[in-house]
Coordinates of C-alpha atoms and ligand atoms in Angstrom, one line a residue:
M1 CA -23.3 -3.2 -23.2
N2 CA -19.7 -2.9 -22.8
S3 CA -17.5 0.3 -22.0
L4 CA -17.1 1.1 -25.4
T5 CA -20.7 1.0 -26.1
W6 CA -21.4 3.3 -23.0
H7 CA -18.8 5.7 -24.2
E8 CA -20.4 6.1 -27.5
R9 CA -23.9 6.7 -25.7
A10 CA -22.1 9.2 -23.2
K11 CA -20.8 11.3 -26.1
A12 CA -24.4 12.2 -26.8
V13 CA -25.0 13.7 -23.4
L14 CA -21.8 14.4 -21.7
P15 CA -19.3 16.9 -23.3
A16 CA -16.2 14.8 -24.7
G17 CA -18.3 11.8 -23.5
G18 CA -17.4 11.9 -19.7
F19 CA -16.9 13.7 -16.4
G20 CA -13.6 15.3 -17.4
N21 CA -11.8 13.1 -14.6
F22 CA -10.3 9.9 -16.0
D23 CA -10.1 8.3 -19.5
H24 CA -13.9 8.5 -20.8
D25 CA -13.8 5.1 -22.3
V26 CA -13.1 3.4 -18.9
F27 CA -16.6 2.6 -17.1
I28 CA -16.1 1.0 -13.6
R29 CA -19.2 -1.2 -12.7
D30 CA -18.2 -2.5 -9.4
G31 CA -15.5 -2.3 -6.7
K32 CA -14.6 -4.6 -4.0
G33 CA -11.6 -4.3 -1.6
S34 CA -8.6 -3.7 -4.0
R35 CA -10.2 -4.6 -7.3
V36 CA -12.6 -3.0 -9.6
W37 CA -14.4 -4.3 -12.7
D38 CA -15.4 -2.4 -15.8
E39 CA -18.4 -2.7 -17.9
S40 CA -16.6 -4.8 -20.3
G41 CA -16.0 -7.4 -17.6
N42 CA -12.3 -6.8 -17.1
E43 CA -10.8 -7.0 -13.6
Y44 CA -8.2 -4.6 -12.3
V45 CA -6.0 -4.2 -9.3
D46 CA -7.2 -0.6 -8.4
Y47 CA -4.4 1.9 -7.8
L48 CA -6.5 4.7 -8.7
I49 CA -9.0 4.1 -5.8
G50 CA -11.4 6.9 -6.8
S51 CA -8.5 9.4 -7.1
G52 CA -7.4 8.8 -3.5
P53 CA -10.5 8.5 -1.2
M54 CA -10.8 4.7 -1.0
L55 CA -7.7 4.3 1.3
L56 CA -9.4 1.3 2.9
G57 CA -10.4 -0.2 -0.5
H58 CA -13.9 -0.4 -1.9
G59 CA -16.9 -1.6 0.1
H60 CA -15.4 -2.0 3.4
E61 CA -17.7 -3.9 5.5
E62 CA -17.6 -1.7 8.7
V63 CA -17.9 1.5 6.4
L64 CA -20.8 0.1 4.7
D65 CA -22.5 -1.0 7.7
V66 CA -22.6 2.7 9.2
V67 CA -23.6 4.0 5.9
Q68 CA -26.4 1.6 5.5
Q69 CA -27.5 2.3 9.0
Q70 CA -27.5 6.3 8.3
L71 CA -29.4 5.9 4.8
G72 CA -32.2 4.4 6.9
K73 CA -32.1 7.6 9.1
G74 CA -32.1 10.1 6.5
M75 CA -29.5 11.3 3.6
T76 CA -29.5 15.0 4.0
F77 CA -30.8 17.6 6.3
F78 CA -29.1 20.8 5.8
A79 CA -29.1 21.4 9.6
N80 CA -26.4 20.2 11.8
N81 CA -25.9 16.5 12.6
T82 CA -24.0 15.0 15.4
S83 CA -21.8 12.6 13.2
A84 CA -20.3 15.6 11.5
V85 CA -19.4 17.3 14.8
E86 CA -17.8 14.1 15.9
L87 CA -15.9 14.0 12.8
A88 CA -14.7 17.5 13.3
E89 CA -13.6 16.5 16.7
A90 CA -11.5 13.6 15.2
I91 CA -10.0 16.1 12.7
V92 CA -9.1 18.6 15.3
E93 CA -7.5 15.8 17.4
A94 CA -5.5 14.4 14.4
V95 CA -4.4 17.4 12.5
P96 CA -1.9 19.6 14.2
C97 CA -3.1 23.0 12.5
A98 CA -6.6 22.3 13.1
E99 CA -8.4 24.0 15.9
Q100 CA -11.8 24.3 13.8
V101 CA -13.3 22.9 10.7
R102 CA -15.6 24.2 8.3
Y103 CA -17.3 21.6 5.8
V104 CA -17.7 21.9 2.3
T105 CA -18.3 19.4 -0.6
S106 CA -15.3 19.2 -2.6
G107 CA -11.6 19.6 -2.4
G108 CA -11.5 22.5 -4.7
E109 CA -14.1 24.3 -2.8
A110 CA -12.1 23.9 0.3
D111 CA -9.0 25.6 -1.3
M112 CA -11.2 28.4 -2.8
Y113 CA -12.5 29.1 0.7
A114 CA -9.2 28.7 2.4
L115 CA -7.8 31.5 0.0
R116 CA -10.8 33.7 0.5
L117 CA -10.4 33.1 4.4
A118 CA -6.8 34.1 4.1
R119 CA -7.7 37.3 2.4
A120 CA -10.5 38.1 4.8
F121 CA -8.0 37.6 7.7
T122 CA -5.1 39.6 6.3
G123 CA -7.1 42.2 4.3
K124 CA -4.5 41.6 1.4
Q125 CA -5.3 40.3 -2.0
K126 CA -2.5 38.5 -3.6
I127 CA -2.0 34.7 -3.6
F128 CA 1.3 33.0 -3.8
K129 CA 1.2 29.7 -5.5
F130 CA 3.7 27.2 -7.0
E131 CA 3.8 26.3 -10.5
G132 CA 2.3 22.9 -11.1
G133 CA 0.5 23.0 -7.7
Y134 CA -2.9 21.6 -7.9
H135 CA -5.6 23.3 -5.8
G136 CA -8.8 22.6 -7.6
M137 CA -10.6 24.5 -10.2
S138 CA -11.3 28.0 -8.9
A139 CA -9.9 30.9 -10.9
E140 CA -6.9 31.5 -8.7
A141 CA -6.1 27.5 -8.7
Q142 CA -6.3 27.5 -12.6
M143 CA -3.3 29.7 -12.5
S144 CA -0.1 28.0 -13.7
L145 CA -1.4 24.6 -12.7
A146 CA 0.0 22.8 -15.7
P147 CA 1.2 25.7 -18.1
H148 CA 2.1 24.7 -21.7
I149 CA 4.7 27.5 -21.9
N150 CA 7.4 28.5 -19.4
A151 CA 6.5 32.1 -18.3
N152 CA 8.9 34.1 -16.3
F153 CA 8.2 33.9 -12.6
P154 CA 6.1 35.2 -11.1
S155 CA 3.7 35.6 -14.0
A156 CA 0.7 33.5 -14.1
V157 CA -0.5 31.3 -17.0
P158 CA -4.3 30.5 -16.9
D159 CA -4.9 27.0 -17.5
S160 CA -8.6 27.4 -18.5
A161 CA -10.7 29.6 -20.6
G162 CA -13.1 31.9 -19.0
I163 CA -11.0 33.3 -16.2
P164 CA -10.9 37.1 -16.0
D165 CA -7.5 38.7 -16.7
S166 CA -7.7 40.4 -13.4
V167 CA -7.1 37.1 -11.5
R168 CA -3.8 37.0 -13.0
D169 CA -2.8 40.1 -11.5
D170 CA -3.4 38.9 -8.1
M171 CA -1.1 35.8 -8.5
V172 CA 2.5 35.4 -7.7
I173 CA 3.9 32.1 -9.2
A174 CA 7.1 30.5 -8.1
P175 CA 9.0 27.4 -8.5
F176 CA 8.6 24.6 -6.1
N177 CA 11.6 23.9 -4.0
D178 CA 13.5 27.0 -4.8
E179 CA 14.1 29.0 -1.7
E180 CA 16.1 31.8 -3.6
T181 CA 13.3 32.7 -5.9
V182 CA 10.8 32.3 -3.2
T183 CA 12.8 34.9 -1.0
A184 CA 13.2 37.2 -3.9
L185 CA 9.5 37.2 -4.7
L186 CA 8.3 37.6 -1.0
D187 CA 10.6 40.5 -0.6
E188 CA 9.0 42.2 -3.8
Y189 CA 5.4 41.3 -3.1
G190 CA 5.3 40.1 0.5
N191 CA 3.4 43.0 1.8
D192 CA 0.5 42.4 -0.5
I193 CA 0.3 38.7 -0.1
A194 CA -2.5 37.2 1.8
A195 CA -1.7 33.5 1.5
L196 CA 1.0 31.1 0.3
I197 CA -0.7 27.8 -0.7
V198 CA 1.4 24.7 -1.4
E199 CA 0.9 21.0 -1.7
P200 CA 3.4 19.7 0.9
L201 CA 4.1 16.9 -1.6
Q202 CA 3.5 18.6 -4.9
R203 CA 1.6 16.1 -6.9
I204 CA 4.4 13.4 -6.3
I205 CA 7.2 15.7 -5.7
P206 CA 8.8 15.8 -2.3
A207 CA 9.8 19.2 -0.7
K208 CA 13.4 19.4 -0.3
P209 CA 14.6 19.0 3.5
G210 CA 13.8 22.3 5.2
F211 CA 11.7 23.7 2.2
L212 CA 8.4 23.6 4.2
A213 CA 10.1 24.9 7.5
F214 CA 11.4 27.7 5.3
L215 CA 8.1 28.5 3.9
R216 CA 6.7 28.5 7.5
E217 CA 9.3 30.8 8.7
Q218 CA 8.8 33.3 5.8
C219 CA 5.1 33.3 6.3
T220 CA 5.4 33.9 10.0
Q221 CA 7.8 36.8 9.4
R222 CA 5.6 38.4 6.8
G223 CA 2.2 38.0 8.2
I224 CA 1.2 35.6 5.3
V225 CA -1.4 32.7 6.0
L226 CA 0.5 29.5 5.2
I227 CA -2.2 26.9 3.6
F228 CA -1.2 23.2 3.2
D229 CA -3.4 21.7 0.6
E230 CA -3.8 18.4 2.3
I231 CA -6.7 17.0 0.1
V232 CA -4.4 14.2 -1.1
T233 CA -1.8 14.1 1.8
G234 CA -4.4 14.2 4.6
F235 CA -4.9 11.0 6.6
R236 CA -2.5 9.3 3.9
L237 CA 1.2 10.3 4.6
A238 CA 0.2 9.9 8.1
Y239 CA -2.8 10.1 10.4
G240 CA -2.1 13.8 11.0
G241 CA -1.2 14.3 7.3
A242 CA 1.8 15.9 5.9
Q243 CA 2.0 18.3 8.8
E244 CA 2.4 15.4 11.1
A245 CA 4.7 13.5 8.7
Y246 CA 6.9 16.5 8.1
G247 CA 6.6 18.2 11.4
V248 CA 5.8 21.7 9.8
V249 CA 2.4 23.1 11.0
P250 CA 0.6 25.5 8.7
D251 CA -2.0 28.2 9.7
L252 CA -4.7 26.5 7.6
C253 CA -5.1 23.3 5.7
T254 CA -7.7 21.7 3.4
L255 CA -8.9 18.2 3.8
G256 CA -11.0 16.1 1.3
K257 CA -10.9 12.5 -0.1
V258 CA -10.3 10.2 2.8
I259 CA -12.3 12.2 5.2
G260 CA -15.6 11.6 3.4
G261 CA -14.8 7.8 3.1
G262 CA -15.6 8.0 -0.5
F263 CA -18.6 10.4 -0.2
P264 CA -18.6 14.0 -1.2
L265 CA -17.0 15.9 1.9
A266 CA -14.2 18.0 2.2
A267 CA -13.1 20.9 4.7
V268 CA -10.9 23.9 5.5
A269 CA -9.6 23.5 8.9
G270 CA -7.2 25.7 11.0
K271 CA -6.3 28.2 13.5
Q272 CA -9.3 29.5 15.5
D273 CA -8.1 33.3 15.0
I274 CA -8.5 32.8 11.3
M275 CA -11.4 30.2 11.2
R276 CA -13.4 32.8 13.3
H277 CA -14.1 34.7 10.1
F278 CA -16.7 32.3 9.3
D279 CA -18.6 33.6 12.3
M280 CA -20.3 37.0 11.9
A281 CA -20.8 37.2 15.6
E282 CA -17.1 37.1 16.2
V283 CA -15.8 39.5 13.6
G284 CA -18.8 41.6 12.4
R285 CA -20.2 42.2 9.0
E286 CA -17.0 43.6 7.4
G287 CA -14.8 40.7 8.3
F288 CA -17.4 37.9 7.9
L289 CA -17.0 35.1 5.3
M290 CA -20.1 33.9 3.8
Q291 CA -20.0 30.3 3.3
L292 CA -22.8 27.8 3.1
G293 CA -23.6 24.7 1.0
T294 CA -26.5 22.3 0.6
L295 CA -24.7 19.3 1.2
S296 CA -22.0 20.6 3.6
G297 CA -21.4 18.1 6.5
N298 CA -23.7 15.5 4.8
P299 CA -24.5 12.8 7.4
V300 CA -23.8 9.9 5.2
A301 CA -20.5 11.3 4.3
A302 CA -19.8 12.1 7.9
V303 CA -20.5 8.5 9.1
A304 CA -18.3 7.1 6.4
G305 CA -15.4 9.4 7.3
L306 CA -15.8 9.0 10.9
K307 CA -15.6 5.1 10.6
T308 CA -12.8 5.5 8.1
L309 CA -10.8 7.5 10.6
E310 CA -11.5 5.0 13.3
I311 CA -10.2 2.2 11.2
L312 CA -7.0 4.2 10.3
R313 CA -6.3 4.8 14.1
R314 CA -6.0 1.0 14.6
P315 CA -2.5 0.0 15.5
G316 CA -0.5 -0.7 12.5
A317 CA -2.5 0.9 9.7
Y318 CA 0.0 3.3 8.6
D319 CA 3.0 0.9 8.9
T320 CA 1.1 -1.4 6.7
L321 CA 0.1 1.2 4.1
K322 CA 3.9 2.2 4.0
A323 CA 5.2 -1.4 3.8
Y324 CA 2.7 -2.0 0.9
G325 CA 3.9 1.2 -0.9
Q326 CA 7.5 0.4 -0.4
R327 CA 7.1 -3.1 -1.8
L328 CA 5.2 -1.5 -4.8
Q329 CA 8.0 0.9 -5.3
S330 CA 10.6 -1.9 -5.2
L331 CA 8.7 -3.8 -7.7
F332 CA 8.3 -0.9 -10.0
T333 CA 11.9 -0.1 -9.9
D334 CA 13.3 -3.7 -9.9
H335 CA 11.5 -4.6 -13.1
L336 CA 12.3 -1.3 -14.9
N337 CA 15.8 -1.6 -13.9
R338 CA 15.9 -5.4 -15.1
H339 CA 14.8 -3.9 -18.6
D340 CA 17.2 -1.1 -18.5
H341 CA 14.3 1.5 -18.6
S342 CA 15.8 4.8 -17.1
H343 CA 13.5 6.0 -14.5
Q344 CA 12.8 7.2 -11.2
V345 CA 10.3 6.4 -8.6
V346 CA 9.3 9.6 -7.3
G347 CA 7.1 10.4 -4.2
D348 CA 6.2 8.9 -1.0
P349 CA 5.4 5.2 -0.3
T350 CA 1.8 6.1 0.3
L351 CA 1.5 8.0 -3.1
F352 CA 4.2 8.0 -5.9
D353 CA 4.9 7.3 -9.5
V354 CA 7.5 6.4 -11.9
L355 CA 9.0 9.2 -14.1
F356 CA 11.3 8.2 -17.1
T357 CA 14.2 10.8 -16.7
N358 CA 17.6 10.6 -15.3
D359 CA 17.6 14.3 -14.2
S360 CA 16.6 15.1 -10.6
V361 CA 12.9 16.1 -10.3
V362 CA 12.3 19.1 -7.9
D363 CA 9.5 21.0 -9.5
Y364 CA 7.0 21.2 -12.3
R365 CA 9.5 22.0 -15.1
T366 CA 11.7 19.1 -14.0
A367 CA 8.8 16.7 -13.9
K368 CA 7.5 18.0 -17.3
A369 CA 10.8 17.0 -18.8
A370 CA 10.4 13.4 -18.1
D371 CA 9.2 11.1 -20.9
A372 CA 5.3 11.4 -20.7
K373 CA 4.8 9.3 -23.9
K374 CA 6.7 6.5 -22.5
N375 CA 4.8 6.8 -19.2
A376 CA 1.5 6.7 -21.1
V377 CA 2.5 3.7 -23.1
F378 CA 3.7 1.9 -19.9
N379 CA 0.4 2.7 -18.1
Q380 CA -1.6 1.4 -21.2
H381 CA 0.4 -1.9 -20.9
L382 CA -0.2 -2.2 -17.1
R383 CA -3.8 -1.6 -17.8
A384 CA -3.9 -4.2 -20.5
H385 CA -2.5 -6.6 -17.8
G386 CA -5.3 -5.8 -15.1
V387 CA -3.6 -2.9 -13.2
L388 CA -5.7 0.4 -13.1
K389 CA -3.7 3.6 -12.2
S390 CA -4.1 7.2 -12.7
P391 CA -1.8 8.6 -15.4
G392 CA 0.4 10.4 -12.7
K393 CA 0.1 8.5 -9.6
V394 CA 0.0 5.1 -7.8
Y395 CA -2.2 5.2 -4.8
P396 CA -1.6 2.0 -2.7
C397 CA -4.6 1.1 -0.3
L398 CA -4.8 -1.0 2.6
A399 CA -6.9 -3.7 0.9
L400 CA -4.2 -5.0 -1.1
T401 CA -3.5 -8.8 -1.0
E402 CA -0.6 -11.1 -2.0
A403 CA -2.6 -12.0 -5.1
D404 CA -2.7 -8.2 -5.9
F405 CA 1.0 -8.0 -5.5
E406 CA 1.7 -11.0 -7.7
L407 CA -0.8 -9.7 -10.4
T408 CA 0.9 -6.4 -10.3
E409 CA 4.4 -7.9 -10.8
N410 CA 3.3 -10.0 -13.7
A411 CA 1.7 -6.8 -15.2
L412 CA 4.9 -5.1 -14.5
I413 CA 7.0 -7.8 -16.3
A414 CA 4.7 -7.5 -19.4
A415 CA 4.7 -3.7 -19.2
C416 CA 8.5 -3.6 -19.1
E417 CA 8.6 -6.0 -22.1
G418 CA 6.1 -3.9 -23.9
L419 CA 8.2 -0.7 -23.4
S420 CA 11.3 -2.6 -24.8
S421 CA 9.5 -4.0 -27.8
Ligands
PLP501 C1 -4.1 18.5 -4.0 C2 -5.2 18.6 -4.3 N1 -6.1 19.5 -4.0 C3 -7.4 19.8 -4.4 C4 -8.0 18.9 -5.2 C5 -9.3 19.1 -5.4 O1 -10.3 18.2 -4.8 P1 -11.7 17.8 -5.4 O2 -11.5 17.0 -6.7 O3 -12.3 17.0 -4.3 O4 -12.4 19.2 -5.6 C6 -7.3 17.7 -5.6 C7 -7.9 16.6 -6.2 O5 -7.3 15.7 -6.7 C8 -6.0 17.5 -5.2 O6 -5.3 16.6 -5.7

């Protein structure tokens, strides 16, 4: 059976015939290194890499080895295991804000608990979030994630059905990179705001110089918990994440993707005086944040994550990743320019995409103004020529080879010609 037949079969048992994640007619059969193969037998250079986790590439031998050893010892216990403690130690060592770590299973869960933790710590209710900022699927996170209308700030627009209206009242929504509006909103609502959550690289949009430091300063002055959502940027932008790369330390951060080495694992990490709300003995019943999960700290995920971090600590890993990313960025831009396709490569070498617009991209609305149809066609052409990527991102991985760059360049040439025709 090929991908299309599987898609038909899936429609009977999965709403919309898929998991809700990626195009539902793509069924990936295998992955090895930088490549994946679909059920129709097509081979791709993989710039989707599981939406970020497979930074080392698929099936890295050393990761496979520790996972296989762990599988023989047991897959999940619910009780503590030593590998997850060692992984927490590695996170505390690496990530500037991390004094303690609490495991969960998905990034969205980590974000949900980080917000709740900020509320427990401050005794305040409101959440400050940026329009277009992605923080998982909780009710708060679904506010103005990808709104179809331009509401007046700070009004929140729910992006999902099924969310009580009351959630909207607790949200303050602001445009990313806009210090003036942020200041005005903080002046008005600051006393009621528990947390300000931000992706330090919002999807692919970089913070303007000084913007994250400005947020840090504002949150410190006003007693607001600053949360960096580092589900994507953690162990990608640098070993210590965006907080290391940009030199701004939040109170809490959320981590996922890379720390589970391809298995379900995520975490809230941060300052001990906030994290202590997970410990009833420390804060008493009133301040206690109840949190547990069947697969939290799963030992298979923990050994995979631990080995992944060990490999990432080896000399040159991040230089290589950045060099690969820069080389890809140049390839994209050179070929698009050669074919006169006005565009910008937006993001960081370790995570970027092309936006078809001449206007400067600083927030959700300016990104939305780019030509999305052209982007979709470009991505389709790339895929038809053996390059798989997400609709909004290129994720370079460390397993890329010369053959991958060559194939990518040929796919880019074809895609640029395709766009012109
Ligand atoms: C910035 C950010 N936060 C949170 C999440 C949610 O993580 P998960 O899909 O593991 O729930 C994602 C997922 O892509 C993300 O990009």
